[in-house]
Each structure stands twice: as structure tokens, then as C-alpha cells.
Amino acid sequence: MSPNRFYLVAIGLFTVFTIIMFFTLPKKYGISLLIIDISIIIFAFLVWLNDKHFNEQINERIFSISDKEFIKDVIIRQMNMHGVTEVVEEDNIIKFYRGKEKAGEIRFKTDENGNPLKIDGKYIIEVRAPEYILHNIDHETWSILSQK
């Protein structure tokens, strides 16, 4: 059972429990349970709406990296935590798929010959992924940089 379905069933069971208790307990306790139940339903809806609208929204960041191992160390690991099932590496693009849906991509900036662009010994990459993944990559990048 998926976590979302579990939460939905738990909220449904609590709602049924609240309705039963509303008629069996004294009114002040029944109303208190009803208020708690309504609060839980509203909070769950707002969390679901936030996840669907803001966290899953695809955004873009531009990074400069010194070696390609950084991609495997940080970005691919973060995308795997996102539930990526397939990683496709093409010429200068790494695409991430979750099932059949494209979950993100890494695109190397290229020069006029199609080779990855290197400025001051660093590759320039564009990372397109959900916002919370980019946020995790930002934090991990800064923690790696602070250790060097």
C-alpha cells in the first residue's frame, strides 16, 4: 500500500470514528473531535497541494563543476532518491526517467564544436529537476565545497 493511500485510509477511519463518537460522547467531546478531524483533513489537503504544485515543479539551476564524478556523487544520487528508475546518458545530456515520465535532465553547455564547455577547468551544466531535488543538490554542493 502506498503512503498516500495509507494516509487517506487513516484519515477516513478517523472520520468514521469521529462521526460515531459525535453521537455517543457528550456534545463538547464530540464537537472537539469534529474540529480536530476537520483540521486534519484541511492540513492533509494543503500538504498534498503543496507537494503536487510546488515541490514537483520543474526548475533549472546552472552549476560549474570541476569533475564529472560530482554528477555521480551528488546529482544522480539525489535523483535516485526522487525515485528515478532509468538514467539515459547521451552525448552531452543525462536524462532521468521515473517510469515513462521524464523526471529531470543534466545538460552540459557546449562550445561551437559540440564539446563540453570548460571555463577555468570547470564544466558548466544546467540541471532541470523538481525544486526540492535542486534544493537538496544546493545544500550538498555547499557542504562538499566547505570541506575542500
N, CA, C and O atoms as a DFTB+ gen file, in Angstrom:
592 C
 N C O
     1  1       0.861      -1.177       0.000
     2  2       0.000       0.000       0.000
     3  2       0.902       1.234       0.000
     4  3       1.827       1.338       0.806
     5  1       0.627       2.156      -0.903
     6  2       1.450       3.369      -0.999
     7  2       1.177       4.272       0.201
     8  3       0.103       4.198       0.800
     9  1       2.137       5.119       0.556
    10  2       1.943       6.009       1.705
    11  2       0.729       6.926       1.547
    12  3       0.011       7.176       2.515
    13  1       0.500       7.425       0.340
    14  2      -0.649       8.313       0.140
    15  2      -1.958       7.585       0.414
    16  3      -2.862       8.138       1.040
    17  1      -2.057       6.356      -0.049
    18  2      -3.264       5.573       0.178
    19  2      -3.426       5.262       1.665
    20  3      -4.538       5.285       2.194
    21  1      -2.316       4.972       2.330
    22  2      -2.352       4.705       3.770
    23  2      -2.893       5.911       4.525
    24  3      -3.758       5.770       5.390
    25  1      -2.382       7.103       4.196
    26  2      -2.845       8.319       4.871
    27  2      -4.324       8.572       4.598
    28  3      -5.066       8.975       5.493
    29  1      -4.742       8.336       3.375
    30  2      -6.142       8.534       3.017
    31  2      -7.046       7.578       3.800
    32  3      -8.101       7.985       4.285
    33  1      -6.643       6.317       3.926
    34  2      -7.412       5.340       4.690
    35  2      -7.426       5.720       6.171
    36  3      -8.465       5.618       6.823
    37  1      -6.277       6.158       6.710
    38  2      -6.209       6.546       8.124
    39  2      -7.119       7.744       8.411
    40  3      -7.810       7.771       9.430
    41  1      -7.117       8.722       7.524
    42  2      -7.986       9.887       7.718
    43  2      -9.452       9.469       7.608
    44  3     -10.294       9.949       8.367
    45  1      -9.760       8.573       6.661
    46  2     -11.132       8.083       6.522
    47  2     -11.601       7.339       7.766
    48  3     -12.723       7.543       8.229
    49  1     -10.736       6.470       8.309
    50  2     -11.092       5.739       9.532
    51  2     -11.281       6.694      10.711
    52  3     -12.199       6.515      11.512
    53  1     -10.422       7.701      10.820
    54  2     -10.569       8.673      11.907
    55  2     -11.866       9.462      11.750
    56  3     -12.511       9.799      12.742
    57  1     -12.250       9.757      10.511
    58  2     -13.505      10.472      10.264
    59  2     -14.700       9.613      10.675
    60  3     -15.641      10.115      11.290
    61  1     -14.669       8.331      10.341
    62  2     -15.753       7.427      10.757
    63  2     -15.794       7.340      12.282
    64  3     -16.869       7.397      12.880
    65  1     -14.629       7.203      12.907
    66  2     -14.546       7.179      14.368
    67  2     -15.126       8.465      14.957
    68  3     -15.853       8.417      15.950
    69  1     -14.813       9.603      14.359
    70  2     -15.319      10.891      14.842
    71  2     -16.839      10.964      14.744
    72  3     -17.500      11.451      15.661
    73  1     -17.392      10.483      13.639
    74  2     -18.855      10.516      13.460
    75  2     -19.531       9.637      14.511
    76  3     -20.542      10.025      15.097
    77  1     -18.967       8.450      14.747
    78  2     -19.544       7.558      15.767
    79  2     -19.451       8.195      17.145
    80  3     -20.419       8.176      17.905
    81  1     -18.303       8.753      17.468
    82  2     -18.109       9.364      18.776
    83  2     -18.933      10.646      18.945
    84  3     -19.279      11.017      20.066
    85  1     -19.243      11.314      17.842
    86  2     -20.052      12.529      17.907
    87  2     -21.437      12.229      18.481
    88  3     -22.019      13.049      19.191
    89  1     -21.949      11.046      18.162
    90  2     -23.287      10.686      18.636
    91  2     -23.267       9.920      19.960
    92  3     -24.298       9.830      20.625
    93  1     -22.121       9.369      20.356
    94  2     -22.078       8.581      21.595
    95  2     -21.478       9.341      22.772
    96  3     -21.868       9.097      23.914
    97  1     -20.555      10.240      22.531
    98  2     -19.939      11.012      23.615
    99  2     -20.790      12.239      23.931
   100  3     -21.677      12.607      23.160
   101  1     -20.510      12.866      25.070
   102  2     -21.171      14.159      25.321
   103  2     -20.809      15.142      24.203
   104  3     -19.748      15.025      23.589
   105  1     -21.688      16.103      23.943
   106  2     -21.550      17.004      22.788
   107  2     -20.219      17.764      22.778
   108  3     -19.625      17.932      21.712
   109  1     -19.740      18.223      23.928
   110  2     -18.497      19.010      23.916
   111  2     -17.307      18.171      23.431
   112  3     -16.416      18.696      22.763
   113  1     -17.286      16.862      23.762
   114  2     -16.204      15.994      23.299
   115  2     -16.382      15.644      21.818
   116  3     -15.410      15.572      21.065
   117  1     -17.617      15.431      21.419
   118  2     -17.905      15.134      20.022
   119  2     -17.545      16.297      19.116
   120  3     -16.987      16.099      18.037
   121  1     -17.863      17.516      19.552
   122  2     -17.521      18.713      18.775
   123  2     -16.009      18.909      18.739
   124  3     -15.464      19.303      17.708
   125  1     -15.327      18.641      19.847
   126  2     -13.863      18.747      19.873
   127  2     -13.231      17.773      18.872
   128  3     -12.319      18.143      18.132
   129  1     -13.714      16.537      18.851
   130  2     -13.201      15.560      17.880
   131  2     -13.511      15.996      16.454
   132  3     -12.686      15.812      15.559
   133  1     -14.689      16.571      16.234
   134  2     -15.058      17.051      14.903
   135  2     -14.118      18.170      14.445
   136  3     -13.700      18.193      13.288
   137  1     -13.791      19.077      15.332
   138  2     -12.863      20.172      14.997
   139  2     -11.477      19.611      14.679
   140  3     -10.828      20.049      13.730
   141  1     -11.030      18.644      15.473
   142  2      -9.727      18.024      15.210
   143  2      -9.741      17.326      13.855
   144  3      -8.787      17.448      13.086
   145  1     -10.813      16.597      13.556
   146  2     -10.922      15.875      12.289
   147  2     -10.910      16.833      11.105
   148  3     -10.219      16.584      10.117
   149  1     -11.655      17.907      11.189
   150  2     -11.676      18.902      10.110
   151  2     -10.294      19.522       9.932
   152  3      -9.860      19.753       8.804
   153  1      -9.599      19.793      11.038
   154  2      -8.249      20.359      10.960
   155  2      -7.287      19.396      10.272
   156  3      -6.459      19.811       9.461
   157  1      -7.398      18.115      10.596
   158  2      -6.527      17.115       9.970
   159  2      -6.798      17.032       8.473
   160  3      -5.860      16.958       7.679
   161  1      -8.060      17.045       8.083
   162  2      -8.415      16.966       6.665
   163  2      -7.890      18.188       5.908
   164  3      -7.327      18.045       4.823
   165  1      -8.067      19.376       6.465
   166  2      -7.585      20.596       5.809
   167  2      -6.063      20.581       5.713
   168  3      -5.509      20.923       4.668
   169  1      -5.378      20.191       6.791
   170  2      -3.923      20.140       6.775
   171  2      -3.413      19.131       5.742
   172  3      -2.473      19.422       5.002
   173  1      -4.029      17.947       5.690
   174  2      -3.618      16.929       4.721
   175  2      -3.823      17.424       3.297
   176  3      -2.984      17.181       2.430
   177  1      -4.923      18.111       3.048
   178  2      -5.171      18.656       1.720
   179  2      -4.126      19.700       1.344
   180  3      -3.641      19.712       0.212
   181  1      -3.777      20.573       2.283
   182  2      -2.778      21.603       1.993
   183  2      -1.393      21.007       1.756
   184  3      -0.654      21.489       0.898
   185  1      -1.036      19.970       2.504
   186  2       0.246      19.297       2.282
   187  2       0.264      18.641       0.906
   188  3       1.257      18.737       0.185
   189  1      -0.828      17.975       0.538
   190  2      -0.927      17.342      -0.773
   191  2      -0.821      18.384      -1.881
   192  3      -0.122      18.177      -2.873
   193  1      -1.520      19.507      -1.707
   194  2      -1.481      20.568      -2.705
   195  2      -0.077      21.146      -2.845
   196  3       0.372      21.427      -3.956
   197  1       0.615      21.324      -1.726
   198  2       1.981      21.831      -1.752
   199  2       2.901      20.860      -2.493
   200  3       3.701      21.280      -3.328
   201  1       2.791      19.575      -2.195
   202  2       3.624      18.583      -2.869
   203  2       3.380      18.558      -4.360
   204  3       4.326      18.514      -5.147
   205  1       2.130      18.584      -4.753
   206  2       1.802      18.490      -6.176
   207  2       2.162      19.755      -6.933
   208  3       2.618      19.682      -8.074
   209  1       1.969      20.901      -6.325
   210  2       2.158      22.138      -7.084
   211  2       3.569      22.699      -6.985
   212  3       4.170      23.039      -8.004
   213  1       4.101      22.800      -5.789
   214  2       5.373      23.490      -5.622
   215  2       6.574      22.561      -5.666
   216  3       7.534      22.843      -6.383
   217  1       6.552      21.467      -4.925
   218  2       7.721      20.596      -4.859
   219  2       7.990      19.864      -6.159
   220  3       9.151      19.634      -6.496
   221  1       6.966      19.492      -6.895
   222  2       7.152      18.755      -8.135
   223  2       7.397      19.679      -9.325
   224  3       7.644      19.207     -10.435
   225  1       7.333      20.974      -9.106
   226  2       7.524      21.927     -10.199
   227  2       8.968      21.863     -10.693
   228  3       9.906      21.945      -9.900
   229  1       9.141      21.715     -12.003
   230  2      10.473      21.601     -12.602
   231  2      11.092      22.992     -12.716
   232  3      10.483      23.914     -13.258
   233  1      12.302      23.123     -12.200
   234  2      13.063      24.365     -12.301
   235  2      14.458      24.055     -12.829
   236  3      14.775      22.905     -13.135
   237  1      15.272      25.073     -12.931
   238  2      16.602      24.896     -13.514
   239  2      17.643      25.618     -12.679
   240  3      17.409      26.723     -12.190
   241  1      18.797      24.982     -12.520
   242  2      19.953      25.598     -11.878
   243  2      21.145      25.403     -12.805
   244  3      21.210      24.433     -13.560
   245  1      22.071      26.323     -12.736
   246  2      23.310      26.216     -13.508
   247  2      24.452      26.076     -12.514
   248  3      24.601      26.886     -11.599
   249  1      25.249      25.043     -12.707
   250  2      26.385      24.766     -11.832
   251  2      27.659      24.750     -12.651
   252  3      27.638      24.474     -13.851
   253  1      28.771      25.050     -11.992
   254  2      30.078      24.813     -12.593
   255  2      30.760      23.764     -11.723
   256  3      30.882      23.928     -10.509
   257  1      31.201      22.687     -12.362
   258  2      31.798      21.573     -11.625
   259  2      33.178      21.284     -12.187
   260  3      33.438      21.461     -13.377
   261  1      34.049      20.836     -11.306
   262  2      35.418      20.590     -11.741
   263  2      35.597      19.199     -12.356
   264  3      36.440      19.020     -13.235
   265  1      34.831      18.234     -11.915
   266  2      34.962      16.896     -12.493
   267  2      33.580      16.258     -12.662
   268  3      32.614      16.630     -11.997
   269  1      33.524      15.299     -13.563
   270  2      32.248      14.652     -13.868
   271  2      31.817      13.690     -12.761
   272  3      30.652      13.295     -12.712
   273  1      32.727      13.311     -11.881
   274  2      32.365      12.440     -10.760
   275  2      31.399      13.144      -9.805
   276  3      30.636      12.492      -9.092
   277  1      31.436      14.463      -9.797
   278  2      30.496      15.233      -8.982
   279  2      29.062      14.879      -9.348
   280  3      28.195      14.781      -8.480
   281  1      28.823      14.688     -10.631
   282  2      27.471      14.359     -11.094
   283  2      27.029      13.039     -10.493
   284  3      25.908      12.929      -9.994
   285  1      27.894      12.035     -10.532
   286  2      27.535      10.740      -9.973
   287  2      27.427      10.798      -8.457
   288  3      26.562      10.148      -7.869
   289  1      28.297      11.571      -7.824
   290  2      28.291      11.650      -6.365
   291  2      27.054      12.347      -5.826
   292  3      26.465      11.900      -4.842
   293  1      26.664      13.423      -6.456
   294  2      25.614      14.260      -5.886
   295  2      24.312      14.185      -6.671
   296  3      23.284      13.777      -6.131
   297  1      24.348      14.568      -7.912
   298  2      23.106      14.767      -8.661
   299  2      22.392      13.449      -8.939
   300  3      21.187      13.347      -8.708
   301  1      23.109      12.435      -9.429
   302  2      22.450      11.163      -9.731
   303  2      21.928      10.522      -8.446
   304  3      20.857       9.916      -8.456
   305  1      22.657      10.643      -7.352
   306  2      22.182      10.092      -6.072
   307  2      20.906      10.791      -5.620
   308  3      19.971      10.140      -5.154
   309  1      20.865      12.112      -5.757
   310  2      19.657      12.852      -5.383
   311  2      18.479      12.473      -6.273
   312  3      17.352      12.345      -5.794
   313  1      18.735      12.296      -7.557
   314  2      17.658      11.906      -8.459
   315  2      17.175      10.487      -8.142
   316  3      15.985      10.199      -8.270
   317  1      18.087       9.599      -7.729
   318  2      17.667       8.258      -7.327
   319  2      16.783       8.308      -6.089
   320  3      15.868       7.497      -5.953
   321  1      17.041       9.243      -5.191
   322  2      16.192       9.418      -4.020
   323  2      14.811       9.925      -4.430
   324  3      13.840       9.752      -3.692
   325  1      14.723      10.539      -5.586
   326  2      13.455      11.027      -6.133
   327  2      12.638       9.888      -6.729
   328  3      11.464      10.066      -7.052
   329  1      13.245       8.735      -6.872
   330  2      12.536       7.573      -7.398
   331  2      12.777       7.333      -8.874
   332  3      11.940       6.743      -9.556
   333  1      13.912       7.786      -9.369
   334  2      14.238       7.600     -10.778
   335  2      14.486       6.125     -11.040
   336  3      15.190       5.459     -10.281
   337  1      13.903       5.619     -12.124
   338  2      14.054       4.206     -12.466
   339  2      15.034       3.983     -13.604
   340  3      15.527       2.870     -13.789
   341  1      15.323       5.041     -14.376
   342  2      16.211       4.884     -15.524
   343  2      17.027       6.148     -15.732
   344  3      16.498       7.257     -15.659
   345  1      18.318       5.975     -15.991
   346  2      19.222       7.081     -16.305
   347  2      19.750       6.834     -17.710
   348  3      20.364       5.800     -17.973
   349  1      19.510       7.791     -18.623
   350  2      19.939       7.658     -20.011
   351  2      21.004       8.712     -20.285
   352  3      20.754       9.912     -20.164
   353  1      22.202       8.245     -20.658
   354  2      23.286       9.166     -20.975
   355  2      23.438       9.241     -22.487
   356  3      23.687       8.234     -23.149
   357  1      23.283      10.450     -23.024
   358  2      23.506      10.695     -24.438
   359  2      24.791      11.518     -24.563
   360  3      25.603      11.530     -23.638
   361  1      24.983      12.198     -25.681
   362  2      26.231      12.927     -25.904
   363  2      26.561      13.868     -24.745
   364  3      27.488      13.606     -23.978
   365  1      25.833      14.926     -24.618
   366  2      26.086      15.917     -23.572
   367  2      24.872      16.109     -22.685
   368  3      24.706      17.159     -22.064
   369  1      24.030      15.097     -22.629
   370  2      22.800      15.171     -21.839
   371  2      22.647      13.876     -21.040
   372  3      22.876      12.784     -21.559
   373  1      22.263      14.012     -19.787
   374  2      21.905      12.872     -18.961
   375  2      20.443      13.071     -18.590
   376  3      20.092      14.068     -17.960
   377  1      19.588      12.125     -18.980
   378  2      18.148      12.239     -18.728
   379  2      17.747      11.235     -17.653
   380  3      18.264      10.119     -17.594
   381  1      16.817      11.656     -16.810
   382  2      16.312      10.818     -15.732
   383  2      14.827      10.556     -15.958
   384  3      14.054      11.476     -16.223
   385  1      14.445       9.296     -15.849
   386  2      13.051       8.911     -16.043
   387  2      12.538       8.205     -14.799
   388  3      13.232       7.389     -14.192
   389  1      11.318       8.534     -14.439
   390  2      10.610       7.839     -13.368
   391  2       9.442       7.136     -14.038
   392  3       8.397       7.733     -14.298
   393  1       9.646       5.849     -14.311
   394  2       8.684       5.130     -15.151
   395  2       8.865       5.605     -16.575
   396  3       9.972       5.563     -17.111
   397  1       7.783       6.057     -17.197
   398  2       7.872       6.596     -18.553
   399  2       7.947       8.117     -18.550
   400  3       8.139       8.734     -19.598
   401  1       7.796       8.720     -17.379
   402  2       7.777      10.179     -17.257
   403  2       9.188      10.718     -17.047
   404  3       9.950      10.186     -16.239
   405  1       9.528      11.765     -17.771
   406  2      10.845      12.388     -17.625
   407  2      10.865      13.177     -16.321
   408  3      10.040      14.067     -16.113
   409  1      11.813      12.846     -15.445
   410  2      11.876      13.463     -14.127
   411  2      12.900      14.591     -14.058
   412  3      12.831      15.418     -13.149
   413  1      13.833      14.647     -14.980
   414  2      14.841      15.701     -14.969
   415  2      15.934      15.419     -15.976
   416  3      15.961      14.372     -16.622
   417  1      16.842      16.388     -16.093
   418  2      17.969      16.187     -17.002
   419  2      19.129      17.080     -16.614
   420  3      18.969      18.118     -15.972
   421  1      20.308      16.632     -17.031
   422  2      21.534      17.416     -16.893
   423  2      22.022      17.670     -18.306
   424  3      22.149      16.744     -19.107
   425  1      22.294      18.921     -18.603
   426  2      22.745      19.284     -19.944
   427  2      24.073      20.044     -19.802
   428  3      24.148      21.075     -19.135
   429  1      25.108      19.510     -20.445
   430  2      26.402      20.189     -20.461
   431  2      26.344      21.317     -21.482
   432  3      25.887      21.122     -22.609
   433  1      26.806      22.493     -21.086
   434  2      26.949      23.582     -22.058
   435  2      28.059      23.184     -23.019
   436  3      29.080      22.633     -22.607
   437  1      27.856      23.464     -24.290
   438  2      28.836      23.063     -25.289
   439  2      29.381      24.274     -26.041
   440  3      28.748      25.327     -26.115
   441  1      30.568      24.088     -26.592
   442  2      31.147      25.133     -27.430
   443  2      30.625      24.966     -28.858
   444  3      29.748      24.139     -29.105
   445  1      31.160      25.744     -29.791
   446  2      30.673      25.694     -31.168
   447  2      30.957      24.361     -31.858
   448  3      30.318      24.046     -32.863
   449  1      31.902      23.572     -31.340
   450  2      32.215      22.260     -31.924
   451  2      31.383      21.130     -31.306
   452  3      31.487      19.985     -31.747
   453  1      30.574      21.427     -30.310
   454  2      29.758      20.407     -29.658
   455  2      30.445      19.711     -28.499
   456  3      29.915      18.745     -27.950
   457  1      31.633      20.198     -28.118
   458  2      32.348      19.619     -26.977
   459  2      31.899      20.319     -25.696
   460  3      31.540      21.496     -25.723
   461  1      31.918      19.588     -24.560
   462  2      31.544      20.237     -23.299
   463  2      32.422      21.455     -23.028
   464  3      33.644      21.390     -23.155
   465  1      31.794      22.554     -22.655
   466  2      32.476      23.817     -22.406
   467  2      33.182      23.764     -21.058
   468  3      32.579      23.404     -20.047
   469  1      34.475      24.126     -21.047
   470  2      35.255      24.176     -19.815
   471  2      35.782      25.588     -19.638
   472  3      36.491      26.116     -20.494
   473  1      35.422      26.191     -18.512
   474  2      35.900      27.530     -18.190
   475  2      36.642      27.439     -16.867
   476  3      36.084      26.975     -15.873
   477  1      37.892      27.876     -16.847
   478  2      38.757      27.774     -15.669
   479  2      38.815      26.348     -15.125
   480  3      38.866      26.144     -13.912
   481  1      38.806      25.369     -16.018
   482  2      38.902      23.974     -15.614
   483  2      37.610      23.391     -15.061
   484  3      37.632      22.318     -14.458
   485  1      36.480      24.076     -15.253
   486  2      35.202      23.586     -14.731
   487  2      34.180      23.477     -15.850
   488  3      34.096      24.334     -16.729
   489  1      33.406      22.400     -15.794
   490  2      32.314      22.216     -16.742
   491  2      31.118      23.065     -16.295
   492  3      30.885      23.248     -15.100
   493  1      30.376      23.572     -17.260
   494  2      29.147      24.314     -16.973
   495  2      27.986      23.384     -17.316
   496  3      27.870      22.912     -18.448
   497  1      27.124      23.125     -16.325
   498  2      25.988      22.235     -16.551
   499  2      24.692      22.940     -16.148
   500  3      24.669      23.781     -15.250
   501  1      23.624      22.570     -16.839
   502  2      22.283      23.009     -16.482
   503  2      21.555      21.786     -15.929
   504  3      21.519      20.734     -16.568
   505  1      20.988      21.929     -14.758
   506  2      20.249      20.830     -14.147
   507  2      18.781      21.220     -14.099
   508  3      18.416      22.218     -13.476
   509  1      17.940      20.432     -14.757
   510  2      16.487      20.626     -14.717
   511  2      15.899      19.474     -13.901
   512  3      16.030      18.306     -14.266
   513  1      15.249      19.828     -12.789
   514  2      14.701      18.810     -11.893
   515  2      13.632      19.463     -11.016
   516  3      13.480      20.684     -11.036
   517  1      12.892      18.661     -10.247
   518  2      11.939      19.243      -9.306
   519  2      12.656      20.131      -8.286
   520  3      13.816      19.898      -7.947
   521  1      11.960      21.129      -7.817
   522  2      12.567      22.144      -6.951
   523  2      13.188      21.556      -5.696
   524  3      14.269      21.988      -5.296
   525  1      12.546      20.588      -5.064
   526  2      13.113      20.062      -3.825
   527  2      14.388      19.278      -4.084
   528  3      15.256      19.220      -3.213
   529  1      14.525      18.672      -5.263
   530  2      15.780      17.993      -5.610
   531  2      16.882      19.032      -5.809
   532  3      18.006      18.843      -5.344
   533  1      16.564      20.124      -6.498
   534  2      17.547      21.191      -6.693
   535  2      17.972      21.784      -5.357
   536  3      19.138      22.127      -5.162
   537  1      17.027      21.900      -4.449
   538  2      17.331      22.425      -3.111
   539  2      18.308      21.484      -2.390
   540  3      19.265      21.940      -1.764
   541  1      18.062      20.173      -2.481
   542  2      18.978      19.201      -1.869
   543  2      20.357      19.251      -2.515
   544  3      21.372      19.157      -1.826
   545  1      20.396      19.399      -3.848
   546  2      21.678      19.488      -4.559
   547  2      22.433      20.736      -4.120
   548  3      23.646      20.686      -3.919
   549  1      21.724      21.861      -3.968
   550  2      22.363      23.091      -3.480
   551  2      23.023      22.870      -2.128
   552  3      24.180      23.241      -1.928
   553  1      22.291      22.269      -1.206
   554  2      22.832      22.052       0.138
   555  2      24.018      21.105       0.122
   556  3      25.018      21.344       0.799
   557  1      23.912      20.041      -0.643
   558  2      25.010      19.081      -0.690
   559  2      26.236      19.683      -1.376
   560  3      27.368      19.411      -0.976
   561  1      26.013      20.495      -2.400
   562  2      27.127      21.162      -3.079
   563  2      27.875      22.072      -2.110
   564  3      29.105      22.065      -2.063
   565  1      27.132      22.848      -1.347
   566  2      27.786      23.747      -0.394
   567  2      28.499      22.985       0.710
   568  3      29.549      23.424       1.179
   569  1      27.954      21.859       1.131
   570  2      28.643      21.080       2.166
   571  2      29.922      20.461       1.628
   572  3      30.913      20.369       2.353
   573  1      29.921      20.032       0.358
   574  2      31.144      19.491      -0.259
   575  2      32.188      20.591      -0.431
   576  3      33.372      20.376      -0.172
   577  1      31.742      21.776      -0.872
   578  2      32.674      22.887      -1.069
   579  2      33.283      23.346       0.249
   580  3      34.442      23.759       0.280
   581  1      32.520      23.281       1.337
   582  2      33.059      23.738       2.623
   583  2      34.094      22.773       3.168
   584  3      34.924      23.164       3.990
   585  1      34.066      21.506       2.727
   586  2      35.036      20.530       3.192
   587  2      36.358      20.627       2.452
   588  3      37.377      20.135       2.938
   589  1      36.357      21.258       1.277
   590  2      37.589      21.339       0.469
   591  2      38.381      22.563       0.789
   592  3      39.441      22.785       0.202
